[in-house]
Short mmCIF file of C-alpha atoms in Angstrom, two decimals:
data_model
loop_
_atom_site.label_atom_id
_atom_site.label_comp_id
_atom_site.label_asym_id
_atom_site.label_seq_id
_atom_site.Cartn_x
_atom_site.Cartn_y
_atom_site.Cartn_z
CA MET A 9 0.00 0.00 0.00
CA ALA A 10 1.28 3.48 -0.90
CA VAL A 11 2.25 5.46 2.21
CA PHE A 12 3.43 8.78 0.74
CA ARG A 13 1.32 11.32 -1.12
CA SER A 14 4.22 12.74 -3.15
CA GLY A 15 7.66 11.47 -4.09
CA LEU A 16 10.77 12.26 -6.13
CA LEU A 17 12.25 9.50 -8.30
CA VAL A 18 15.92 10.09 -9.18
CA LEU A 19 16.93 7.93 -12.14
CA THR A 20 20.69 7.32 -12.44
CA THR A 21 20.82 4.48 -14.97
CA PRO A 22 21.94 5.47 -18.52
CA LEU A 23 18.88 5.87 -20.74
CA ALA A 24 19.80 3.09 -23.17
CA SER A 25 19.83 0.61 -20.28
CA LEU A 26 16.86 2.09 -18.45
CA ALA A 27 14.11 1.31 -20.97
CA PRO A 28 13.52 -2.36 -20.00
CA ARG A 29 13.54 -1.42 -16.31
CA LEU A 30 10.84 1.23 -16.47
CA ALA A 31 7.87 -1.06 -15.80
CA PRO A 32 9.22 -2.59 -12.56
CA ILE A 33 10.58 0.77 -11.39
CA LEU A 34 7.16 2.40 -11.84
CA THR A 35 5.44 -0.52 -10.15
CA SER A 36 7.76 -0.26 -7.15
CA ALA A 37 7.29 3.52 -6.97
CA SER A 38 3.49 3.21 -7.16
CA ARG A 39 3.53 1.01 -4.05
CA LEU A 40 5.08 3.85 -2.08
CA VAL A 41 3.56 6.98 -3.67
CA ASN A 42 -0.18 7.43 -4.25
CA HIS A 43 -0.51 10.85 -5.84
CA THR A 44 2.32 12.95 -7.37
CA LEU A 45 5.53 11.32 -8.59
CA TYR A 46 8.23 13.73 -9.75
CA VAL A 47 10.98 12.25 -11.92
CA HIS A 48 14.52 13.65 -12.12
CA LEU A 49 16.84 12.32 -14.84
CA GLN A 50 20.51 12.19 -13.89
CA PRO A 51 21.95 9.28 -15.91
CA GLY A 52 25.39 8.10 -14.81
CA MET A 53 25.33 9.78 -11.40
CA SER A 54 26.87 7.87 -8.49
CA LEU A 55 25.58 8.14 -4.95
CA GLU A 56 28.62 6.43 -3.45
CA GLY A 57 31.70 8.25 -2.25
CA PRO A 58 32.42 11.07 0.19
CA ALA A 59 31.68 13.97 -2.17
CA GLN A 60 28.09 15.16 -2.35
CA PRO A 61 26.74 14.56 -5.88
CA GLN A 62 25.84 17.69 -7.82
CA SER A 63 23.10 18.13 -10.40
CA SER A 64 24.51 18.29 -13.91
CA THR A 65 23.01 19.29 -17.23
CA VAL A 66 21.51 16.56 -19.40
CA GLN A 67 21.73 17.34 -23.10
CA ALA A 68 18.39 17.23 -24.88
CA THR A 69 18.69 14.64 -27.65
CA PHE A 70 16.12 12.71 -29.63
CA GLU A 71 16.88 9.80 -27.32
CA VAL A 72 15.86 11.92 -24.31
CA LEU A 73 12.64 13.00 -26.02
CA ASP A 74 11.82 9.39 -26.89
CA PHE A 75 12.55 8.34 -23.31
CA ILE A 76 10.12 10.94 -21.94
CA THR A 77 7.43 9.58 -24.24
CA HIS A 78 8.11 6.01 -23.11
CA PHE A 79 8.06 6.96 -19.46
CA TYR A 80 4.66 8.64 -19.72
CA THR A 81 3.41 5.68 -21.78
CA GLY A 82 4.49 3.29 -19.01
CA ALA A 83 2.79 5.50 -16.43
CA GLU A 84 -0.58 4.76 -18.10
CA VAL A 85 -0.65 1.51 -16.11
CA HIS A 86 -0.62 3.56 -12.89
CA ARG A 87 -3.30 6.17 -13.52
CA ASN A 88 -3.54 6.95 -9.82
CA LEU A 89 -0.12 8.61 -10.18
CA ASP A 90 0.29 12.17 -11.42
CA VAL A 91 3.72 11.68 -13.02
CA ARG A 92 5.78 14.80 -13.78
CA ILE A 93 9.21 14.54 -15.42
CA LEU A 94 11.20 17.56 -14.30
CA LEU A 95 13.06 19.33 -17.10
CA THR A 96 15.12 21.92 -15.24
CA ASN A 97 18.44 20.19 -15.97
CA ILE A 98 17.51 19.03 -19.52
CA ARG A 99 18.70 21.64 -22.00
CA THR A 100 19.12 21.96 -25.71
CA LYS A 101 22.54 22.68 -27.16
CA SER A 102 21.74 26.36 -27.66
CA ALA A 103 20.74 26.72 -24.02
CA PHE A 104 23.98 25.53 -22.41
CA LEU A 105 25.20 28.27 -20.09
CA PRO A 106 28.22 28.73 -17.84
CA PRO A 107 27.81 27.14 -14.41
CA GLN A 108 25.34 29.10 -12.33
CA PRO A 109 24.82 29.13 -8.55
CA THR A 110 22.45 26.30 -7.75
CA SER A 111 19.04 27.19 -6.33
CA VAL A 112 16.40 24.97 -4.82
CA GLN A 113 13.29 24.61 -7.01
CA ASN A 114 9.94 24.86 -5.27
CA LEU A 115 7.48 22.13 -6.25
CA ALA A 116 3.69 22.31 -6.00
CA HIS A 117 3.66 19.10 -3.95
CA PRO A 118 6.87 18.88 -1.88
CA PRO A 119 8.12 15.27 -1.98
CA GLU A 120 7.75 13.25 1.20
CA VAL A 121 10.03 10.48 -0.04
CA VAL A 122 12.93 10.31 -2.50
CA LEU A 123 13.40 7.11 -4.51
CA THR A 124 16.17 5.98 -6.82
CA ASP A 125 17.13 3.15 -9.15
CA PHE A 126 20.78 3.45 -8.05
CA GLN A 127 22.07 0.07 -6.88
CA THR A 128 24.66 -0.55 -4.21
CA LEU A 129 27.13 -3.35 -4.81
CA ASP A 130 25.56 -5.60 -2.18
CA GLY A 131 21.96 -4.68 -3.09
CA SER A 132 21.20 -3.38 0.40
CA GLN A 133 19.58 -0.23 1.79
CA TYR A 134 23.04 1.23 2.49
CA ASN A 135 22.60 4.21 4.81
CA PRO A 136 25.41 6.45 3.47
CA VAL A 137 23.94 6.09 -0.04
CA LYS A 138 20.48 7.00 1.25
CA GLN A 139 21.94 10.01 3.06
CA GLN A 140 23.63 11.14 -0.16
CA LEU A 141 20.30 10.69 -1.97
CA GLU A 142 18.48 12.85 0.57
CA ARG A 143 21.16 15.56 0.38
CA TYR A 144 21.00 15.53 -3.40
CA ALA A 145 17.18 15.76 -3.44
CA THR A 146 17.06 18.66 -0.97
CA SER A 147 19.83 20.51 -2.84
CA CYS A 148 17.70 20.45 -6.02
CA TYR A 149 14.08 20.67 -4.86
CA SER A 150 11.89 21.76 -1.99
CA CYS A 151 11.10 18.63 0.02
CA CYS A 152 9.18 17.88 3.19
CA PRO A 153 11.24 18.38 6.38
CA ARG A 154 11.17 14.69 7.31
CA LEU A 155 12.21 13.35 3.94
CA ALA A 156 12.33 9.55 3.70
CA SER A 157 14.56 7.73 1.20
CA VAL A 158 14.25 4.35 -0.51
CA LEU A 159 16.58 2.49 -2.87
CA LEU A 160 14.34 0.68 -5.33
CA TYR A 161 15.27 -2.85 -6.31
CA PRO A 162 12.58 -3.99 -8.74
CA ASP A 163 12.89 -7.26 -10.62
CA TYR A 164 14.91 -6.09 -13.59
CA GLY A 165 14.82 -9.59 -15.05
CA THR A 166 11.23 -9.16 -16.21
CA GLY A 167 10.28 -7.77 -19.58
CA GLU A 168 11.95 -8.08 -22.95
CA LEU A 169 14.88 -5.97 -24.09
CA PRO A 170 14.00 -3.55 -26.86
CA VAL A 171 15.15 -4.32 -30.36
CA GLU A 172 16.13 -0.69 -30.81
CA PRO A 173 16.70 2.09 -28.24
CA MET A 174 13.52 2.82 -26.27
CA GLY A 175 11.84 -0.24 -27.80
CA VAL A 176 10.58 1.55 -30.92
CA PRO A 177 11.97 2.44 -34.34
CA LEU A 178 14.17 5.51 -34.11
CA PHE A 179 12.45 8.91 -34.37
CA SER A 180 8.96 7.41 -34.21
CA THR A 181 7.85 9.48 -31.24
CA ILE A 182 9.33 12.89 -32.09
CA ARG A 183 9.45 13.93 -35.73
CA PRO A 184 11.00 17.25 -36.73
CA ALA A 185 9.78 18.87 -39.91
CA SER A 186 12.89 17.89 -41.83
CA PRO A 187 12.66 14.41 -43.43
CA VAL A 188 16.42 13.85 -42.96
CA ALA A 189 17.16 10.88 -40.67
CA ARG A 190 18.66 11.81 -37.31
CA SER A 191 20.73 9.89 -34.79
CA PRO A 192 19.17 9.36 -31.34
CA LYS A 193 22.28 10.98 -29.82
CA GLN A 194 21.94 14.08 -32.00
CA PRO A 195 21.15 17.22 -29.97
CA VAL A 196 17.74 18.80 -30.33
CA ARG A 197 17.72 22.38 -31.50
CA GLY A 198 16.52 25.00 -29.06
CA TYR A 199 14.30 27.98 -29.86
CA GLN A 200 13.54 31.18 -28.00
CA ARG A 201 9.74 31.12 -28.38
CA GLY A 202 7.28 28.47 -29.49
CA ALA A 203 3.68 27.35 -29.21
CA VAL A 204 1.50 24.34 -28.49
CA GLY A 205 -2.28 24.04 -28.35
CA GLY A 206 -5.04 21.70 -27.27
CA THR A 207 -8.16 21.28 -25.16
CA PHE A 208 -6.19 19.90 -22.19
CA ASP A 209 -9.28 18.45 -20.54
CA ARG A 210 -8.38 16.25 -17.57
CA LEU A 211 -4.64 16.59 -18.15
CA HIS A 212 -3.31 13.13 -18.99
CA ASN A 213 -0.02 11.53 -19.99
CA ALA A 214 -0.42 12.20 -23.73
CA HIS A 215 -0.85 15.90 -22.92
CA LYS A 216 2.25 15.73 -20.73
CA VAL A 217 4.37 14.38 -23.60
CA LEU A 218 3.18 17.17 -25.88
CA LEU A 219 3.86 19.84 -23.25
CA SER A 220 7.21 18.38 -22.18
CA VAL A 221 8.61 18.39 -25.71
CA ALA A 222 7.43 21.99 -26.15
CA CYS A 223 9.06 22.98 -22.85
CA ILE A 224 12.39 21.42 -23.86
CA LEU A 225 12.42 23.17 -27.23
CA ALA A 226 11.52 26.59 -25.81
CA GLN A 227 14.22 28.56 -24.00
CA GLU A 228 12.41 31.76 -23.06
CA GLN A 229 8.65 31.63 -23.63
CA LEU A 230 6.01 29.06 -24.48
CA VAL A 231 2.60 30.15 -25.74
CA VAL A 232 -0.08 27.59 -24.84
CA GLY A 233 -3.46 27.87 -26.55
CA VAL A 234 -6.35 26.26 -24.67
CA ALA A 235 -9.43 25.54 -26.80
CA ASP A 236 -12.57 27.34 -25.68
CA LYS A 237 -16.10 28.28 -26.80
CA ASP A 238 -16.78 27.43 -30.50
CA LEU A 239 -13.81 25.04 -30.69
CA LEU A 240 -15.44 22.87 -28.01
CA LYS A 241 -18.73 22.26 -29.83
CA SER A 242 -17.45 19.34 -31.89
CA LYS A 243 -15.90 17.55 -28.91
CA VAL A 244 -17.33 14.27 -27.61
CA LEU A 245 -19.61 14.98 -24.64
CA PRO A 246 -18.76 18.70 -24.46
CA GLU A 247 -21.09 19.00 -21.46
CA LEU A 248 -18.56 17.08 -19.37
CA LEU A 249 -15.55 19.21 -20.33
CA GLN A 250 -13.85 20.87 -17.39
CA PRO A 251 -14.45 24.65 -17.29
CA TYR A 252 -11.76 26.71 -19.02
CA ALA A 253 -10.46 28.16 -15.74
CA GLU A 254 -10.10 24.69 -14.22
CA ARG A 255 -8.19 23.37 -17.25
CA VAL A 256 -5.86 26.37 -17.16
CA GLU A 257 -5.25 25.91 -13.43
CA HIS A 258 -4.17 22.27 -13.84
CA LEU A 259 -2.11 23.14 -16.91
CA SER A 260 -0.28 25.99 -15.19
CA ASP A 261 0.42 23.86 -12.11
CA PHE A 262 2.06 21.19 -14.30
CA LEU A 263 4.06 23.58 -16.49
CA VAL A 264 5.51 25.62 -13.63
CA ASP A 265 6.55 22.39 -11.91
CA ILE A 266 8.39 20.85 -14.85
CA LYS A 267 10.20 24.00 -16.11
CA PRO A 268 9.82 27.10 -13.93
CA SER A 269 12.53 28.97 -15.88
CA LEU A 270 10.13 29.43 -18.82
CA THR A 271 7.59 32.21 -19.20
CA PHE A 272 4.21 30.68 -19.99
CA ASP A 273 1.55 32.61 -21.87
CA ILE A 274 -1.66 30.57 -21.53
CA ILE A 275 -4.44 32.03 -23.67
CA PRO A 276 -7.91 30.94 -24.88
CA LEU A 277 -7.84 29.36 -28.35
CA LEU A 278 -10.91 30.62 -30.19
CA ASP A 279 -10.06 29.71 -33.80
CA PRO A 280 -7.98 26.97 -35.50
CA TYR A 281 -4.93 29.23 -35.97
CA GLY A 282 -4.66 31.14 -32.72
CA PRO A 283 -1.43 33.04 -32.02
CA ALA A 284 0.56 30.46 -34.02
CA GLY A 285 -0.99 31.90 -37.16
CA SER A 286 -0.25 35.56 -36.43
CA ASP A 287 2.64 35.95 -33.95
CA PRO A 288 5.83 36.75 -35.93
CA SER A 289 8.09 36.03 -32.93
CA LEU A 290 7.13 32.34 -32.69
CA GLU A 291 9.62 29.82 -34.11
CA PHE A 292 8.13 26.36 -33.60
CA LEU A 293 4.85 24.52 -33.05
CA VAL A 294 4.45 21.12 -31.38
CA VAL A 295 1.59 19.00 -32.75
CA SER A 296 0.31 15.44 -32.47
CA GLU A 297 -0.31 12.94 -35.24
CA GLU A 298 -3.95 14.07 -35.23
CA THR A 299 -3.20 17.79 -35.41
CA TYR A 300 -0.23 17.67 -37.83
CA ARG A 301 -2.44 18.74 -40.74
CA GLY A 302 -3.63 21.63 -38.62
CA GLY A 303 0.01 22.62 -38.10
CA MET A 304 0.57 22.58 -41.85
CA ALA A 305 -2.53 24.75 -42.29
CA VAL A 306 -1.08 27.21 -39.76
CA ASN A 307 2.10 27.44 -41.84
CA ARG A 308 0.14 28.04 -45.04
CA PHE A 309 -1.80 30.78 -43.27
CA ARG A 310 1.45 32.37 -42.07
CA LEU A 311 2.96 32.32 -45.57
CA GLU A 312 -0.19 33.91 -47.01
CA ASN A 313 0.22 36.71 -44.48
CA GLY A 314 3.92 37.26 -45.06
CA LEU A 315 5.22 35.37 -42.01
CA GLU A 316 7.88 32.67 -41.85
CA GLU A 317 6.85 29.04 -41.41
CA LEU A 318 7.10 27.46 -37.98
CA ALA A 319 9.27 24.39 -37.37
CA LEU A 320 6.78 21.56 -36.76
CA TYR A 321 7.51 18.83 -34.22
CA GLN A 322 5.09 15.91 -34.41
CA ILE A 323 4.39 13.70 -31.40
CA GLN A 324 3.02 10.17 -31.75
CA LEU A 325 -0.24 9.34 -29.99
CA LEU A 326 -0.02 7.27 -26.82
CA GLN A 327 -1.83 3.95 -27.12
CA ASP A 328 -4.47 3.09 -24.53
CA LEU A 329 -3.94 -0.64 -24.00
CA SER A 330 -6.99 -0.91 -21.72
CA HIS A 331 -9.54 0.69 -24.06
CA LYS A 332 -12.87 -1.01 -24.71
CA GLU A 333 -14.44 -1.71 -28.11
CA ASN A 334 -16.51 1.48 -28.03
CA GLU A 335 -13.53 3.64 -26.99
CA GLU A 336 -10.62 5.17 -28.86
CA ASP A 337 -7.41 3.14 -28.91
CA LYS A 338 -5.36 6.22 -27.94
CA VAL A 339 -5.05 7.96 -24.59
CA SER A 340 -7.84 10.48 -24.94
CA SER A 341 -9.86 12.95 -22.88
CA SER A 342 -12.91 11.90 -24.93
CA THR A 343 -12.57 8.36 -23.58
CA PHE A 344 -12.22 9.66 -20.03
CA ARG A 345 -15.43 11.66 -20.43
CA GLN A 346 -17.25 8.60 -21.79
CA ARG A 347 -16.16 6.64 -18.73
CA MET A 348 -17.74 9.29 -16.53
CA LEU A 349 -21.22 8.49 -17.85
CA GLY A 350 -23.36 6.94 -15.14
CA LYS A 351 -21.08 8.18 -12.35
CA LEU A 352 -22.05 10.73 -9.73
CA LEU A 353 -20.22 13.91 -10.77
CA ARG A 354 -20.94 15.87 -7.59
CA PRO A 355 -22.87 15.37 -4.33
CA PRO A 356 -26.62 15.94 -4.80
CA HIS A 357 -27.93 19.36 -3.75
CA LYS A 358 -29.88 19.36 -0.51
CA ARG A 359 -33.59 19.98 -1.11
CA PRO A 360 -35.25 20.57 2.27
CA GLU A 361 -38.62 21.12 0.57
CA LEU A 362 -38.66 17.48 -0.61
CA PRO A 363 -39.74 14.55 1.57
CA VAL A 364 -36.85 13.05 3.50
CA SER A 365 -36.96 9.60 1.93
CA LEU A 366 -39.46 9.74 -0.95
CA TYR A 367 -38.65 10.51 -4.57
CA VAL A 368 -41.20 10.70 -7.38
CA ILE A 369 -39.67 10.47 -10.86
CA GLY A 370 -41.71 11.39 -13.91
CA LEU A 371 -40.71 9.35 -16.97
CA THR A 372 -42.03 10.75 -20.26
CA GLY A 373 -41.26 10.52 -23.95
CA ILE A 374 -42.71 9.85 -27.38
CA SER A 375 -43.65 6.39 -28.56
CA GLY A 376 -40.57 4.21 -29.01
CA SER A 377 -38.28 6.50 -26.98
CA GLY A 378 -37.41 3.77 -24.46
CA LYS A 379 -39.75 4.51 -21.54
CA SER A 380 -40.52 0.85 -20.97
CA SER A 381 -36.84 -0.13 -20.98
CA ILE A 382 -35.91 2.59 -18.50
CA ALA A 383 -38.90 1.73 -16.30
CA LYS A 384 -37.85 -1.93 -16.25
CA ARG A 385 -34.29 -0.96 -15.39
CA LEU A 386 -35.46 1.23 -12.50
CA LYS A 387 -37.83 -1.48 -11.31
CA ASP A 388 -34.93 -3.94 -11.24
CA LEU A 389 -33.09 -1.42 -9.06
CA GLY A 390 -35.98 -1.40 -6.58
CA ALA A 391 -38.30 1.36 -7.77
CA PHE A 392 -42.09 1.00 -7.51
CA VAL A 393 -43.43 1.55 -11.03
CA ILE A 394 -46.75 3.23 -11.77
CA ASP A 395 -47.47 2.79 -15.47
CA SER A 396 -49.96 5.47 -16.53
CA ASP A 397 -50.46 3.71 -19.86
CA GLN A 398 -51.78 0.65 -18.04
CA LEU A 399 -53.89 2.84 -15.77
CA GLY A 400 -55.43 4.44 -18.88
CA HIS A 401 -56.35 1.04 -20.30
CA GLN A 402 -57.80 0.10 -16.93
CA ALA A 403 -59.78 3.38 -16.79
CA TYR A 404 -61.70 2.88 -20.05
CA ALA A 405 -62.12 -0.89 -19.78
CA PRO A 406 -65.79 -1.95 -19.37
CA GLY A 407 -66.79 -0.99 -15.85
CA GLY A 408 -63.84 1.38 -15.48
CA PRO A 409 -64.33 4.95 -14.21
CA ALA A 410 -63.77 6.50 -17.67
CA TYR A 411 -65.61 3.92 -19.79
CA GLN A 412 -69.08 5.42 -19.79
CA PRO A 413 -67.94 9.08 -20.16
CA VAL A 414 -65.80 8.16 -23.18
CA VAL A 415 -68.62 6.20 -24.87
CA GLU A 416 -71.07 9.05 -24.25
CA ALA A 417 -68.61 11.59 -25.69
CA PHE A 418 -67.59 9.64 -28.83
CA GLY A 419 -70.54 7.31 -29.50
CA THR A 420 -71.02 3.55 -29.47
CA ASP A 421 -69.38 3.16 -32.88
CA ILE A 422 -65.98 3.23 -31.11
CA LEU A 423 -66.80 -0.13 -29.48
CA HIS A 424 -65.90 -3.65 -30.53
CA LYS A 425 -68.77 -6.16 -30.72
CA ASP A 426 -67.89 -7.32 -27.20
CA GLY A 427 -68.26 -3.77 -25.83
CA ILE A 428 -64.54 -3.03 -25.41
CA ILE A 429 -63.37 0.38 -26.63
CA ASN A 430 -61.52 0.06 -29.95
CA ARG A 431 -58.36 2.12 -29.31
CA LYS A 432 -57.50 2.38 -33.02
CA VAL A 433 -60.90 3.88 -33.85
CA LEU A 434 -60.72 6.20 -30.85
CA GLY A 435 -57.20 7.26 -31.81
CA SER A 436 -58.26 8.08 -35.38
CA ARG A 437 -60.89 10.41 -33.94
CA VAL A 438 -58.61 12.41 -31.65
CA PHE A 439 -55.13 12.46 -33.22
CA GLY A 440 -54.85 15.51 -35.45
CA ASN A 441 -58.01 17.02 -34.01
CA LYS A 442 -57.20 19.33 -31.10
CA LYS A 443 -60.86 19.75 -30.10
CA GLN A 444 -61.53 16.03 -29.92
CA MET A 445 -58.19 15.42 -28.13
CA LYS A 446 -59.11 17.96 -25.47
CA ILE A 447 -62.46 16.24 -24.90
CA LEU A 448 -60.64 12.92 -24.35
CA THR A 449 -57.90 14.32 -22.11
CA ASP A 450 -60.43 16.25 -20.01
CA ILE A 451 -62.05 12.89 -19.29
CA MET A 452 -58.93 10.71 -18.93
CA TRP A 453 -56.39 12.84 -17.10
CA PRO A 454 -58.43 13.42 -13.90
CA VAL A 455 -59.27 9.69 -13.81
CA ILE A 456 -55.66 8.60 -14.34
CA ALA A 457 -54.48 11.16 -11.76
CA LYS A 458 -56.89 9.69 -9.21
CA LEU A 459 -55.76 6.13 -9.97
CA SER A 460 -52.11 7.26 -9.75
CA ARG A 461 -52.66 8.80 -6.35
CA GLU A 462 -54.21 5.56 -5.14
CA GLU A 463 -51.17 3.66 -6.43
CA MET A 464 -48.84 6.17 -4.81
CA ASP A 465 -50.62 5.83 -1.48
CA ARG A 466 -50.09 2.09 -1.75
CA ALA A 467 -46.44 2.56 -2.65
CA VAL A 468 -45.57 5.12 0.03
CA THR A 469 -45.10 2.40 2.59
CA GLU A 470 -42.42 0.89 0.35
CA ASP A 471 -40.65 4.29 0.18
CA ARG A 472 -39.78 4.06 -3.51
CA ILE A 473 -41.82 5.36 -6.43
CA LEU A 474 -41.41 5.76 -10.17
CA LEU A 475 -44.24 7.63 -11.90
CA SER A 476 -44.53 7.03 -15.63
CA TRP A 477 -47.09 9.28 -17.39
CA ASN A 478 -48.38 8.38 -20.87
CA PRO A 479 -52.17 7.97 -21.20
CA PHE A 480 -51.94 6.31 -24.64
#
């Protein structure tokens, strides 16, 4: 059982060797942390020796970008974890600076425990190594005063080794605009200002990949467009989208955590182009496989308006291995909203004017709309069903309270030979004739209401009622 709400995972294994170990490392971490898991990449760092280890810069290469994608993909198995890969020490070649005085980065959720994949020679929880780990963590990030430390020893023997680095064909996760093949060790170019856009509803791991790549590429400012208003109308279940302010709050919290050195300009996206189509200072745009065509359209729009094209970086979609047949096979906010159907979204409002334990539900709809199916479902759940359609039939059956008034109003030619009212003949008289319909409803509705009240009185003792109203 997880015992810490937030944790910091310091990964020291070289990236090429780390890929097959990700699954057991994440599994071990999820047993200790139950909410926010920060991840700090420091490949090759040793925690043994008298000197306190110092944070060093990790060069942003295509291998690093691919690794970030794979880490967030692996985190899909542990959806209870809010994984955040910290990018403070990951820099593009153009962003390398002379050594600066180190400063402690404040995190939104100060870690209560620091974890690492670093292995001691004897495979034990060696105290000096743990002390070095704690010193290193507190020298880089704001942590809880009583910081715990754990050396993770997951079963690295499980899982298959990847055929190629990161387990996928090279460059499949991050594609620059240029079609020229690139080595995984090749540095990623840095830019001063760039943009990324999306709905960012219920921020998930696919969003985090998109945002992380954009944060690595940008050195000064990142413009983030958040879809709003007209751009939301075509979304699946737009009624369940988080409000704009709530999406921006979660987005800002994540971005400031992973790269606080950037300036973030989060703005509402009200048209397909947004600032990417008009801001001459922007240099790049990060898109997904789904939005790549949109990125190309942005570039065409810029050219038509005398602006330079943006460098496009395309991110592969993350596959949702647990999706159902009626759901998308990618990690998607649309799928998350579909899974919310049938769940209580918020506590019910208190209604003091209603009876304490009695609910009356009116179920209406046109013919064939599914009233009977819903009524059966509710009955199976324990509701007492009052079917007004059946009460209507009962009311104008021979001897019923509405039989004689209906015959007197519409004549004996509406009767079968056995004296039963012919509903088809009666229906042909009233449907399409407002005057005749009013005559019938003035007779039937008071009778059905009286019968319903009698049924309700009988049902009150059972403390569960469903009222279905349809006199025909």
